[in-house]
Coordinates of C-alpha atoms and ligand atoms in Angstrom, one line a residue:
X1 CA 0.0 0.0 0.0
X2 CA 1.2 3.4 -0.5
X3 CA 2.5 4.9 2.0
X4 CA 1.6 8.9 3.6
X5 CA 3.9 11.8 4.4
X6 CA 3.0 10.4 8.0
X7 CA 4.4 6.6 7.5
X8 CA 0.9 5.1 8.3
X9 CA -0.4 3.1 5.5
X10 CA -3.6 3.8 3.8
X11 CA -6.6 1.1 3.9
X12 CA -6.7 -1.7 1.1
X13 CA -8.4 -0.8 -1.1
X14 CA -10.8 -2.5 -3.4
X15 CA -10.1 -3.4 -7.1
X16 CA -11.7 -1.3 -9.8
X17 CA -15.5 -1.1 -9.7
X18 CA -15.8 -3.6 -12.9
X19 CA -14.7 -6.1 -10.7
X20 CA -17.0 -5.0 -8.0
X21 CA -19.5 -5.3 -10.4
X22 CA -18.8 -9.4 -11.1
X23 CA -18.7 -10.0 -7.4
X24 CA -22.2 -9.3 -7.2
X25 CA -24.1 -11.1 -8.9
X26 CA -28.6 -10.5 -9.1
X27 CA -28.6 -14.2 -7.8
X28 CA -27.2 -12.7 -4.5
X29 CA -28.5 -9.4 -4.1
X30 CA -27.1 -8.4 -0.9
X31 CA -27.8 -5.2 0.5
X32 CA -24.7 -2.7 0.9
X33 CA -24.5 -3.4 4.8
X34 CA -24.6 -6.9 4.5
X35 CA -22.4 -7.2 1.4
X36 CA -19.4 -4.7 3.1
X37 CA -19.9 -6.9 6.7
X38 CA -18.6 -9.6 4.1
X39 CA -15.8 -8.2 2.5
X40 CA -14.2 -8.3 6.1
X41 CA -12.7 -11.9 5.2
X42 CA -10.6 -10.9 2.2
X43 CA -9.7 -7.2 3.0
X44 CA -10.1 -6.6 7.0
X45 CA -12.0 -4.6 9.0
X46 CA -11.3 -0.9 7.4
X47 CA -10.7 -0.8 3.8
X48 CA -11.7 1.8 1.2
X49 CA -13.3 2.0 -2.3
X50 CA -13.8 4.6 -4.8
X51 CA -17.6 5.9 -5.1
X52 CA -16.8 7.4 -8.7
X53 CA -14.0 10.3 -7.5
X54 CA -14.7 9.9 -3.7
X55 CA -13.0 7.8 -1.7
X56 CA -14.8 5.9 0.9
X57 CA -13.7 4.1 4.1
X58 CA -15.3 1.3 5.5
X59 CA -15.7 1.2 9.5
X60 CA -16.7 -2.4 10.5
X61 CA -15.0 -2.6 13.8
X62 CA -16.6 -1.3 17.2
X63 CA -12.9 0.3 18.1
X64 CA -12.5 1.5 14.9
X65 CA -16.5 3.5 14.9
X66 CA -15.2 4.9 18.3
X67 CA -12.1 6.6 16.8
X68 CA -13.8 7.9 14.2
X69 CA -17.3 8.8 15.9
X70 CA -16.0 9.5 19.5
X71 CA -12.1 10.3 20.1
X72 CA -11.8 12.1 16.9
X73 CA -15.2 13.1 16.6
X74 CA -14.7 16.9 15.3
X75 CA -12.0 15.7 12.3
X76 CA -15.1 13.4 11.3
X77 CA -17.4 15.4 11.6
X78 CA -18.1 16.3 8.5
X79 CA -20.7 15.3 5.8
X80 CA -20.8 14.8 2.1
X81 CA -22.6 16.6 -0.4
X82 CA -25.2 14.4 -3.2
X83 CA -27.5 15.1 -5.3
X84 CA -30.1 14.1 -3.7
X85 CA -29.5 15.1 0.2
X86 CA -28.9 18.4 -2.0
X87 CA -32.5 18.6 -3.2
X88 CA -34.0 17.2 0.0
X89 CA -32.1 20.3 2.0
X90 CA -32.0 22.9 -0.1
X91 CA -27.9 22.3 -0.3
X92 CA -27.2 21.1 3.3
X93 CA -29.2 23.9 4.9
X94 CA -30.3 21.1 7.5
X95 CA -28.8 19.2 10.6
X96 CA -28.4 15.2 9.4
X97 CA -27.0 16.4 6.3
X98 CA -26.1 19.4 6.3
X99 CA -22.0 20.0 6.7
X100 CA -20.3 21.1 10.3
X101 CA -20.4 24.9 10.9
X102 CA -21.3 27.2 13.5
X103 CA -25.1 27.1 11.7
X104 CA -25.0 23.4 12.3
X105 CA -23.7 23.5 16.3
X106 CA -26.3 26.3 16.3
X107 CA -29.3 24.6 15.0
X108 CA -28.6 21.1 17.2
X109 CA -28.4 23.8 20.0
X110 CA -31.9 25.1 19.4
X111 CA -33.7 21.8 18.6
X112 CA -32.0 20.3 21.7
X113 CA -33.4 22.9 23.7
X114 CA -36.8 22.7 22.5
X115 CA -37.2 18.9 23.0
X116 CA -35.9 19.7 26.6
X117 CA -38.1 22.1 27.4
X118 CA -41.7 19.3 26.9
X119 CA -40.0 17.5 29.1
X120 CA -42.1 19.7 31.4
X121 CA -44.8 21.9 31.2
X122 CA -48.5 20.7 30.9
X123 CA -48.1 19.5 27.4
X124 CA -45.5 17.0 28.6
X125 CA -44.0 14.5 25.4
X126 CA -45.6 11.6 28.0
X127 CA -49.1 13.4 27.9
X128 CA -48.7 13.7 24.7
X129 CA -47.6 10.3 23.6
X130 CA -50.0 8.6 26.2
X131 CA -53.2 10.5 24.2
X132 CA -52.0 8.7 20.8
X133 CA -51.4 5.5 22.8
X134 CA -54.4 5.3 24.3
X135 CA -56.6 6.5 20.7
X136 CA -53.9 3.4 18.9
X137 CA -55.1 1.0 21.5
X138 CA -59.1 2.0 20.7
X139 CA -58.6 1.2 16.9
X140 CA -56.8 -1.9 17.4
X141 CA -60.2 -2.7 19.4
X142 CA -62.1 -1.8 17.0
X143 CA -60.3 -3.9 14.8
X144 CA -60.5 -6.7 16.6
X145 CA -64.0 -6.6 17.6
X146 CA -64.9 -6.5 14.2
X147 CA -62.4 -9.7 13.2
X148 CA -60.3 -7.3 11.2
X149 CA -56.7 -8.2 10.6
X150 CA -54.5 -5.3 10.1
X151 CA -51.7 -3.6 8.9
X152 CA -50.7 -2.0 11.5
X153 CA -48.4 0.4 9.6
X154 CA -50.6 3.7 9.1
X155 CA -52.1 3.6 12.5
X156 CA -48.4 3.4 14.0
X157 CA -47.0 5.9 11.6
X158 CA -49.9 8.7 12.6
X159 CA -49.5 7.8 16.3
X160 CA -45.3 8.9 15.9
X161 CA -46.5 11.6 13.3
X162 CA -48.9 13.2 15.6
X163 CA -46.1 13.0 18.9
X164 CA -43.6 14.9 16.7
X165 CA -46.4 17.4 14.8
X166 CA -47.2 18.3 18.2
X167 CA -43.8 18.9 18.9
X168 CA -43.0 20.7 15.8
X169 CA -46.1 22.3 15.0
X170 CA -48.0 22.0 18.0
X171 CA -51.0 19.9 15.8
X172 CA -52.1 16.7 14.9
X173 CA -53.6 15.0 12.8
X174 CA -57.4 12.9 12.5
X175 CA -57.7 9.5 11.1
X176 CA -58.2 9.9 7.0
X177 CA -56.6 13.6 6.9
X178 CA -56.0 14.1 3.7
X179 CA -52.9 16.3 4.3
X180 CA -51.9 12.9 6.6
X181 CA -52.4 10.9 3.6
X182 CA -50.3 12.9 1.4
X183 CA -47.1 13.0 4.0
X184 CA -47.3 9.3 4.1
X185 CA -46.8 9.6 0.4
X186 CA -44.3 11.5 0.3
X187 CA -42.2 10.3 3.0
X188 CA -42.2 7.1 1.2
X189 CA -41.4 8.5 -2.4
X190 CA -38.4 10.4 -0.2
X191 CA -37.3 7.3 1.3
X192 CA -36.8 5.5 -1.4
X193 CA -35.0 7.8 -3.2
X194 CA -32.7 10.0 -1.1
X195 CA -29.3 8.5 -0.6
X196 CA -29.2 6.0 -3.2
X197 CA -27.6 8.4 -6.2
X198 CA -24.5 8.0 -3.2
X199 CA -24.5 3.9 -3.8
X200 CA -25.1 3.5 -7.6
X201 CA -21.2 3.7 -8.1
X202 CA -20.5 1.0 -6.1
X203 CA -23.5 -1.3 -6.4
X204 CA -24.4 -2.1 -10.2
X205 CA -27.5 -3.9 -9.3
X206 CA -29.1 -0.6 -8.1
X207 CA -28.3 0.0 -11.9
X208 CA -28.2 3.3 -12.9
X209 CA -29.8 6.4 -11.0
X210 CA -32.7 6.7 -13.1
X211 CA -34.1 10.3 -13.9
X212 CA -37.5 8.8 -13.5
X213 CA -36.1 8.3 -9.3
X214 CA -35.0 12.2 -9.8
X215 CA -38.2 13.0 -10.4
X216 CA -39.9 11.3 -7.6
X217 CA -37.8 12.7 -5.5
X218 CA -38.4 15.9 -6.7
X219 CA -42.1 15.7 -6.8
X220 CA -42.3 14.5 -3.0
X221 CA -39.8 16.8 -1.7
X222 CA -41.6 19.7 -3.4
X223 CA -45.1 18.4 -1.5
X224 CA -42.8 18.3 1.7
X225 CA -42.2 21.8 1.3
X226 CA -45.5 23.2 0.6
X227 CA -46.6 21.6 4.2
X228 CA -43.6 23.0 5.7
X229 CA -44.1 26.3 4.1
X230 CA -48.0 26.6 5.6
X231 CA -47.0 25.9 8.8
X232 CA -44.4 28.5 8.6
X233 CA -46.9 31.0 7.4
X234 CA -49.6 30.3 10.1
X235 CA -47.0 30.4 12.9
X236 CA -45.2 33.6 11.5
X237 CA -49.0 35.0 11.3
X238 CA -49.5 33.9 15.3
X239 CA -46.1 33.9 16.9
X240 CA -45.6 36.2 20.0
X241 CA -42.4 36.7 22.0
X242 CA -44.1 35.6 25.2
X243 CA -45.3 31.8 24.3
X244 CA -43.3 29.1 22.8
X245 CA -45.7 26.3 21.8
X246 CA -43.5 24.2 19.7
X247 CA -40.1 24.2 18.3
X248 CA -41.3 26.1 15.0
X249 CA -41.6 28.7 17.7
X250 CA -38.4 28.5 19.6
X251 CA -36.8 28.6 16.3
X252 CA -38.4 31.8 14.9
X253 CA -37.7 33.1 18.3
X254 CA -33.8 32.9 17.6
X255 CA -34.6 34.3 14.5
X256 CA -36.1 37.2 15.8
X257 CA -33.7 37.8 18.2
X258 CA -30.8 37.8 15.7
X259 CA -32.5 40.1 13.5
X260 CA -32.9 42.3 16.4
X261 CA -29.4 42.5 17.8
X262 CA -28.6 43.2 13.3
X263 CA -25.4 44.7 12.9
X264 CA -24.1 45.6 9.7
X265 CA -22.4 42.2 9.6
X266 CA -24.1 40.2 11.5
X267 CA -27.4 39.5 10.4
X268 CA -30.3 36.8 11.2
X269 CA -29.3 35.0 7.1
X270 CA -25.7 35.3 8.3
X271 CA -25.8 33.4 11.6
X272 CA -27.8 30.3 9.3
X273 CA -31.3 31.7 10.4
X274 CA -32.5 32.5 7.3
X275 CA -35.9 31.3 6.3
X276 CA -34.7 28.2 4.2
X277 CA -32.6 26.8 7.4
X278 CA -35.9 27.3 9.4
X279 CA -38.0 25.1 7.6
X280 CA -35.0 22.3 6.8
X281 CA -34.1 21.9 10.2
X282 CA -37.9 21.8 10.9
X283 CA -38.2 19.2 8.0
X284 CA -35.3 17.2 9.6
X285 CA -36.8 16.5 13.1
X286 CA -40.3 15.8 11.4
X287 CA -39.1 13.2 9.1
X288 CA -36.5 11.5 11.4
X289 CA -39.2 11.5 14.4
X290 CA -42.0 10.5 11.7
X291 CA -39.8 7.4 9.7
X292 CA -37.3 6.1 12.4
X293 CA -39.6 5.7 15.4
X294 CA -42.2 3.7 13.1
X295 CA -39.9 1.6 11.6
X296 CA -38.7 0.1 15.1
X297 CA -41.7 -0.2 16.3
X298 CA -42.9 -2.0 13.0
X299 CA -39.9 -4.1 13.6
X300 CA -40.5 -5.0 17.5
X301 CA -44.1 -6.1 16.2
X302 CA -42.5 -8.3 13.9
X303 CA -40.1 -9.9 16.0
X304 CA -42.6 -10.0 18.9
X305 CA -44.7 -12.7 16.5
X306 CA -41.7 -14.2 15.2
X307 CA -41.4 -14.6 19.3
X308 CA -44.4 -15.7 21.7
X309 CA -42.7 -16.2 24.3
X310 CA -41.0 -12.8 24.3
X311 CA -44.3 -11.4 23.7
X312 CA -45.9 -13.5 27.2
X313 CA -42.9 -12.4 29.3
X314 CA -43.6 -8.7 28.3
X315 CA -47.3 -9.2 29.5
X316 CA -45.9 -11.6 32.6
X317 CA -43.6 -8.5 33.6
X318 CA -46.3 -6.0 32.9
X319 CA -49.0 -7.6 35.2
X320 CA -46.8 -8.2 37.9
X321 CA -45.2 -4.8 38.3
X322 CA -48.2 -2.4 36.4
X323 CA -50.4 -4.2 36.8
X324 CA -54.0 -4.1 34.9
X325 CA -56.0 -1.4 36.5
X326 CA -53.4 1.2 35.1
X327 CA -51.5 2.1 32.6
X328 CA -48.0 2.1 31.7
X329 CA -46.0 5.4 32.4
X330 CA -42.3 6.5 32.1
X331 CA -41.8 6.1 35.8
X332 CA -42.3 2.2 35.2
X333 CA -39.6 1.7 32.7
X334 CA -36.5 0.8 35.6
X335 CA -38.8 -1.9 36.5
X336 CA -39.3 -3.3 33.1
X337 CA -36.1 -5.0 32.6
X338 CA -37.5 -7.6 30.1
X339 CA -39.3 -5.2 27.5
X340 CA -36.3 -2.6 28.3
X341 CA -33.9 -5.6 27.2
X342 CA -36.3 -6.5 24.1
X343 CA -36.3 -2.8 23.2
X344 CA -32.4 -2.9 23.1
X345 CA -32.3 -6.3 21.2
X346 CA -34.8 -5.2 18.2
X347 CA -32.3 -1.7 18.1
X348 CA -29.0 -4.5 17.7
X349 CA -30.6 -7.1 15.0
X350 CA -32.6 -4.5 13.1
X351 CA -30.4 -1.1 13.1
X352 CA -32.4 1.8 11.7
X353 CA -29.5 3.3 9.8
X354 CA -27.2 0.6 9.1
X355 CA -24.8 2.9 7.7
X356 CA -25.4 5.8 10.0
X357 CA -25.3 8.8 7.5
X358 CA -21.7 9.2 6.2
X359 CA -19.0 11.3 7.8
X360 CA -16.3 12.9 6.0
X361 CA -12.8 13.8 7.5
X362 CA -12.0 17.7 7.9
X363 CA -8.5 17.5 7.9
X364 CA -6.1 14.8 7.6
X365 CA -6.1 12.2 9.6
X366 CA -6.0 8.4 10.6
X367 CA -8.0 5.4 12.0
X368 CA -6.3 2.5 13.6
X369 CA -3.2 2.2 11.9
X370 CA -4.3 3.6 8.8
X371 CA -4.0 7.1 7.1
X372 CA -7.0 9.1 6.1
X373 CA -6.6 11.7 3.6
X374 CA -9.2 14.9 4.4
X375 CA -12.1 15.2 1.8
X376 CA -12.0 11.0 2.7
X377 CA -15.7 9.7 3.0
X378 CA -16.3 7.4 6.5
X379 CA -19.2 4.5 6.7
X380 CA -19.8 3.5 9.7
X381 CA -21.2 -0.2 9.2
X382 CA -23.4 -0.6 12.3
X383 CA -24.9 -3.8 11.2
X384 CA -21.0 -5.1 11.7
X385 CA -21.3 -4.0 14.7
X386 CA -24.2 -5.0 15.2
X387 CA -23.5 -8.4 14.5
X388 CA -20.2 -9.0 14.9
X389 CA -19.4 -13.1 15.9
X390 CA -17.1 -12.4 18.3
X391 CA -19.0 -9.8 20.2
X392 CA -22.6 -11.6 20.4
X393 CA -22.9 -14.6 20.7
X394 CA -25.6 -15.9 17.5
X395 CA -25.9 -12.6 16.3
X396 CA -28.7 -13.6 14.2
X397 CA -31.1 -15.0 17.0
X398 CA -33.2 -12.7 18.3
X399 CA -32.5 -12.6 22.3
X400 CA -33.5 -9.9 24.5
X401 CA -32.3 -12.1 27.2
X402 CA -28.4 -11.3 26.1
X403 CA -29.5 -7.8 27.4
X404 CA -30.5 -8.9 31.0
X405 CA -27.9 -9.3 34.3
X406 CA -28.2 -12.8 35.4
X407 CA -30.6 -12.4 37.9
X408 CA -32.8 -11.0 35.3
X409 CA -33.6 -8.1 37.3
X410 CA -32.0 -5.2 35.5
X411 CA -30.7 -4.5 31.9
X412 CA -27.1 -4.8 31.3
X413 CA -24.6 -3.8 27.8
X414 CA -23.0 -7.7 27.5
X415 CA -20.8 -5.5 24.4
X416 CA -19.4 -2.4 23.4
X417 CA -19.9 -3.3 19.8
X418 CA -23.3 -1.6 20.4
X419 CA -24.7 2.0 18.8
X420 CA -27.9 1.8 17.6
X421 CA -28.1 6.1 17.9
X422 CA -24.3 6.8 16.8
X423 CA -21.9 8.6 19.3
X424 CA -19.9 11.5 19.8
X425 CA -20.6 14.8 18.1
X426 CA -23.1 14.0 15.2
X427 CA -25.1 11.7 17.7
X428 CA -29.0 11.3 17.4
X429 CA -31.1 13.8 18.8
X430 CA -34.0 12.2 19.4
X431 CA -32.6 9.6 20.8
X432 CA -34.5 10.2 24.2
X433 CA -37.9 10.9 22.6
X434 CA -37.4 7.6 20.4
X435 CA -36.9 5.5 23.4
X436 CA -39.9 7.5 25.6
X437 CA -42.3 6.6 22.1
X438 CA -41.0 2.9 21.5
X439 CA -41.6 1.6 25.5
X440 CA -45.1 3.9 26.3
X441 CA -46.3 2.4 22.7
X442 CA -45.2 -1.2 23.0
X443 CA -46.3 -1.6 26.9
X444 CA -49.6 0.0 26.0
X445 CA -50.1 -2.5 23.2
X446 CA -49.2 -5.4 25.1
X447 CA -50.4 -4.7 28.2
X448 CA -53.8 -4.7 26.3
X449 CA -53.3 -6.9 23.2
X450 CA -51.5 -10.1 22.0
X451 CA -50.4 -9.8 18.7
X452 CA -49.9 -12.7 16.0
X453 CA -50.1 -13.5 12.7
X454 CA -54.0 -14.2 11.0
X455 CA -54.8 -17.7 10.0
X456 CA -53.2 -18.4 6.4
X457 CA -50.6 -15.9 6.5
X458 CA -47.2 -16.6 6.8
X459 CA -44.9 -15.2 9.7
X460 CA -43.8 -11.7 8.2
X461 CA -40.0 -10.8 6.6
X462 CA -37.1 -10.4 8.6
X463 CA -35.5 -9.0 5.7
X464 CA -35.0 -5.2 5.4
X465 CA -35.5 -2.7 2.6
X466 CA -32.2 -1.4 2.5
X467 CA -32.0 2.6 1.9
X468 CA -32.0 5.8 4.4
X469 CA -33.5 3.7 7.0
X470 CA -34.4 0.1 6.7
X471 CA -37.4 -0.8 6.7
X472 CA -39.0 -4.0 7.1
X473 CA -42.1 -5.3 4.4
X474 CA -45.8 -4.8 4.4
X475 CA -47.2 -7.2 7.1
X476 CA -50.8 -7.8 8.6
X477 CA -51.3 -8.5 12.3
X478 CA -54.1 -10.0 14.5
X479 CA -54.5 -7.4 18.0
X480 CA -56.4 -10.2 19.9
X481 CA -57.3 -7.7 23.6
X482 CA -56.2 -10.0 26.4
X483 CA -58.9 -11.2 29.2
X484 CA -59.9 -8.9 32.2
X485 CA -58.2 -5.3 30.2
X486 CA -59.5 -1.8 30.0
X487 CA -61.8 -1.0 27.6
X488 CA -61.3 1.3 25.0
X489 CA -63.5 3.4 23.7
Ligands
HEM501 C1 -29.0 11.1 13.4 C2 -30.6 6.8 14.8 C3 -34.9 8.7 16.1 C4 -33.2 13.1 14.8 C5 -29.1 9.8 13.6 C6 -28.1 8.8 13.3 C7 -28.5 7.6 13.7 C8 -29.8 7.8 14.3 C9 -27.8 6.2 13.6 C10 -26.8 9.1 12.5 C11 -25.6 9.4 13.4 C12 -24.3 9.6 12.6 O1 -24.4 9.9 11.4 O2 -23.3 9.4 13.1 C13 -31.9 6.9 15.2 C14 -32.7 5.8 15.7 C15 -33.9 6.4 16.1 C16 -33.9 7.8 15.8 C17 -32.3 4.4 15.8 C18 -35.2 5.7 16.6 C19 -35.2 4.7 17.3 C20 -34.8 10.1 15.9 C21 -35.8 11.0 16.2 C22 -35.3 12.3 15.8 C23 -34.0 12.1 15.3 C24 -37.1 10.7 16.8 C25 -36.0 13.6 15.9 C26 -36.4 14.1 17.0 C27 -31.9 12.9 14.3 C28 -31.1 14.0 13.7 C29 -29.9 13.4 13.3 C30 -30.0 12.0 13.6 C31 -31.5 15.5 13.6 C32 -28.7 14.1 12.7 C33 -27.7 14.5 13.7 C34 -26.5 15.3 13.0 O3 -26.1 14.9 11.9 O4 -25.9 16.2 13.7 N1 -30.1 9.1 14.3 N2 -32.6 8.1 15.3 N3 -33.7 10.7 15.3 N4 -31.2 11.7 14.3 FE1 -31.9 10.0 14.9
PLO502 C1 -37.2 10.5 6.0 C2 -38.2 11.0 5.0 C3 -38.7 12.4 5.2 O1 -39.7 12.8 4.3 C4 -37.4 13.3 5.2 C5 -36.4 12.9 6.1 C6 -35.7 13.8 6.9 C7 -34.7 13.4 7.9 C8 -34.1 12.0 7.7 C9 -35.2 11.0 7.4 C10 -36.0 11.4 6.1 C11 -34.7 9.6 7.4 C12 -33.9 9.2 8.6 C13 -32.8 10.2 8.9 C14 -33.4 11.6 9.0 C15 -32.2 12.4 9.6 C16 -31.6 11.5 10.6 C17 -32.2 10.1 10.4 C18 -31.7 10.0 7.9 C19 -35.1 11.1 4.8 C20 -31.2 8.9 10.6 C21 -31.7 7.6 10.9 O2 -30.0 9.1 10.5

């Protein structure tokens, strides 16, 4: 390999992309994460490629994600610019993608704050995620009064929209709102498409970006925007210095405040609080809180019918320290150890973003005992992690048990090889919200309902949809309410 003004070698790197190309054939379509956990045997556990001009490393060891994410977490702190991340965020004007800068640190600053702040108050995030809990668990009644079998995926998805709407936009939406209907479009269209124009270099079986995906994209992201926009409008038309009702407000508040303080140079646009880096960072917490929180909880679901007997020890755990005459609350989760543990273990075997989002290196640098030029692209592979032989033991079997100290009373970390929300500077933000959401809504459903598959169908895919987020498949589920429960109305 050759060697850098700084002795260290850099990563192997892979043969030219044709080659690439032969390695993969359709008849083994892995997806990316999968595929680059594999290339570990023959090139190790960093080793680079070229994306078309970019180099890109690949980060399949927990030591190595730590270094990159943690220790050196500034250097790598950067992110790449695509086409498509481009036209989702008006060029980076966002948080997830958008490149580190003082607008960047700014913005993480002011969403942080406002997701602190409901941590309080009379509009708590419990209250609020209760309310949709408790109106989920009346339609899954309804469902199963009338023998329905479900898919459960746009009750769940407007349960998670409405706890973020309320937090963004302080609103919600009804069952069968046709401004509901047309974000569950969208989102998708943007899902699918965003990110991939990144991975077409690499991975000739996602053939060739097609314009018709350009389009889509285009199309969805310019719906996204007219929702943002109106919700801009109507809280410009209502916003008063005195109340903050959501974080639209805290962030038109900064804005204000800027612009007040104006001085020749420094002005509201020039501090990254110009009305375009409003409504992206606005558009950022409502689609990660809307797609990411859904699709664990669509994956819990399916893993809790893969599982019975996962599913009875939730409800075993739940009568004995709930109890049936009340219903879950935040203040119950240290002593739910078992559905705590399961939580973890559906986060391990089904990461949401297998590849975190990429990180680029700001200056020059090194991982392990590898150089790493600056401009270099970084992958995290979490599902390595993730599943790494040597750190879990059957890292394919689904075990929430792995999670538990012996005595089975508390939850335990049996690996570092373990970061389901990333680390260091560039962590999730919602982290905290995502884990409130994912244990009110899964004890409320279980303390009420046992879910399994309806007569004739098979047990649903444990295979992901690789792309921004993976996402399991389309599944239908039987809510059958357990003896002796509240009603719902
Ligand atoms: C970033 C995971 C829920 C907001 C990330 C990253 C991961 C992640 C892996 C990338 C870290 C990196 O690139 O190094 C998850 C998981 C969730 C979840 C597993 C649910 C269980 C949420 C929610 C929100 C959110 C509910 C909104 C409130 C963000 C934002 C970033 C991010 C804004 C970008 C941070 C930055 O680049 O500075 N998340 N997330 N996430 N997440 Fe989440
Ligand atoms: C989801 C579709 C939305 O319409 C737009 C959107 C915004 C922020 C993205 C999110 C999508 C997917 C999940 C992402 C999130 C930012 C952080 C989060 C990428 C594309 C994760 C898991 O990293």
């Amino acid at each position: 390999f050759r060697s850098s003004t700084r002795g260290l070698p850099e990563p192997p790197q892979l043969p030219a992309l044709p080659l690439i190309g032969s390695l993969l054939s359709l008849r083994s379509p892995h997806p990316p994460h999968v595929f680059f956990k594999g290339l570990q045997g023959k090139y190790g556990q960093i080793y680079s490629l070229m994306m078309g001009s970019h180099r890109v490393i690949i980060i399949n060891h927990h030591k190595h994600a730590k270094e990159v994410l943690m220790k050196k977490g500034k250097v790598f702190a950067g992110r790449p610019r695509t086409v498509t991340t481009d036209i989702l965020t008006r060029s980076g004007k966002d948080i997830a993608f958008g490149d580190f800068s003082a607008t960047w640190r700014f913005h993480r600053k002011i969403v942080h704050g406002a997701l602190c702040m409901f941590g309080e108050g009379s509009a708590s995030i419990e209250k609020i995620i209760c309310a949709e809990a408790q109106s989920l668990c009346s339609i899954l009644c309804e469902a199963a009064a009338a023998h329905l079998s479900l898919d459960l995926s746009p009750e769940l998805t407007r349960a998670v929209t409405n706890v973020i709407c309320s937090l963004c936009f302080n609103s919600s939406y009804c069952r069968g709102d046709p401004e509901f209907e047309s974000m569950l479009e969208y989102s998708q269209g943007i899902v699918d498409t965003v990110g991939k124009d990144s991975l077409v270099d690499i991975f000739p079986w996602l053939q060739m970006f097609p314009s018709a995906d350009l389009r889509l994209l285009k199309h969805c992201v310019s719906i996204r925007d007219k929702l943002l926009q109106k919700k801009y409008d109507e809280h410009k038309a209502d916003y008063s210095d005195h109340v903050q009702r959501d974080l639209l407000d805290a962030l038109l508040r900064a804005k204000r405040s800027a612009e007040n303080n104006n001085t020749a140079e420094v002005s509201a646009e020039s501090v990254g609080l110009s009305d375009d880096h409003l409504l992206m960072t606005v558009g950022d917490i409502f689609g990660a809180g809307v797609e990411t929180t859904t699709t664990v909880l669509k994956w819990a679901i399916i893993y809790l019918i893969h599982h019975p007997q996962v599913q009875r020890r939730i409800q075993e755990e739940l009568d004995s320290k709930v109890g049936c005459g009340k219903s879950p609350q935040l203040c119950d989760r240290g002593s739910l150890p078992y559905l705590e543990a399961t939580i973890r273990e559906v986060l391990r075997i089904r990461p949401v973003a297998p590849l975190l989002i990429p990180h680029v290196a700001l200056s020059d640098t090194s991982i392990g005992d590898f150089t790493v030029r600056k401009g270099s692209r970084v992958i995290i592979n979490l599902w390595s992690l993730h599943h790494d032989e040597k750190e879990w033991e059957n890292p394919e079997l689904f075990d929430p048990g792995r999670f538990l100290n012996s005595e089975g009373t508390g939850v335990t970390l049996p690996s570092s090889s373990y970061l389901p929300f990333g680390a260091g500077v560039r962590v999730c933000l919602g982290e905290a919200l995502a884990k409130m959401e994912i244990f009110l809504f899964l004890s409320w459903i279980l303390q009420h309902f046992t879910l399994s598959v309806p007569q004739g169908h098979p047990l649903p895919s444990l295979e992901g949809k690789f792309g921004v987020v993976l996402q399991p498949a389309k599944y239908k589920v039987n809510a059958t309410p357990r003896p002796g429960r509240l009603f719902f109305k």
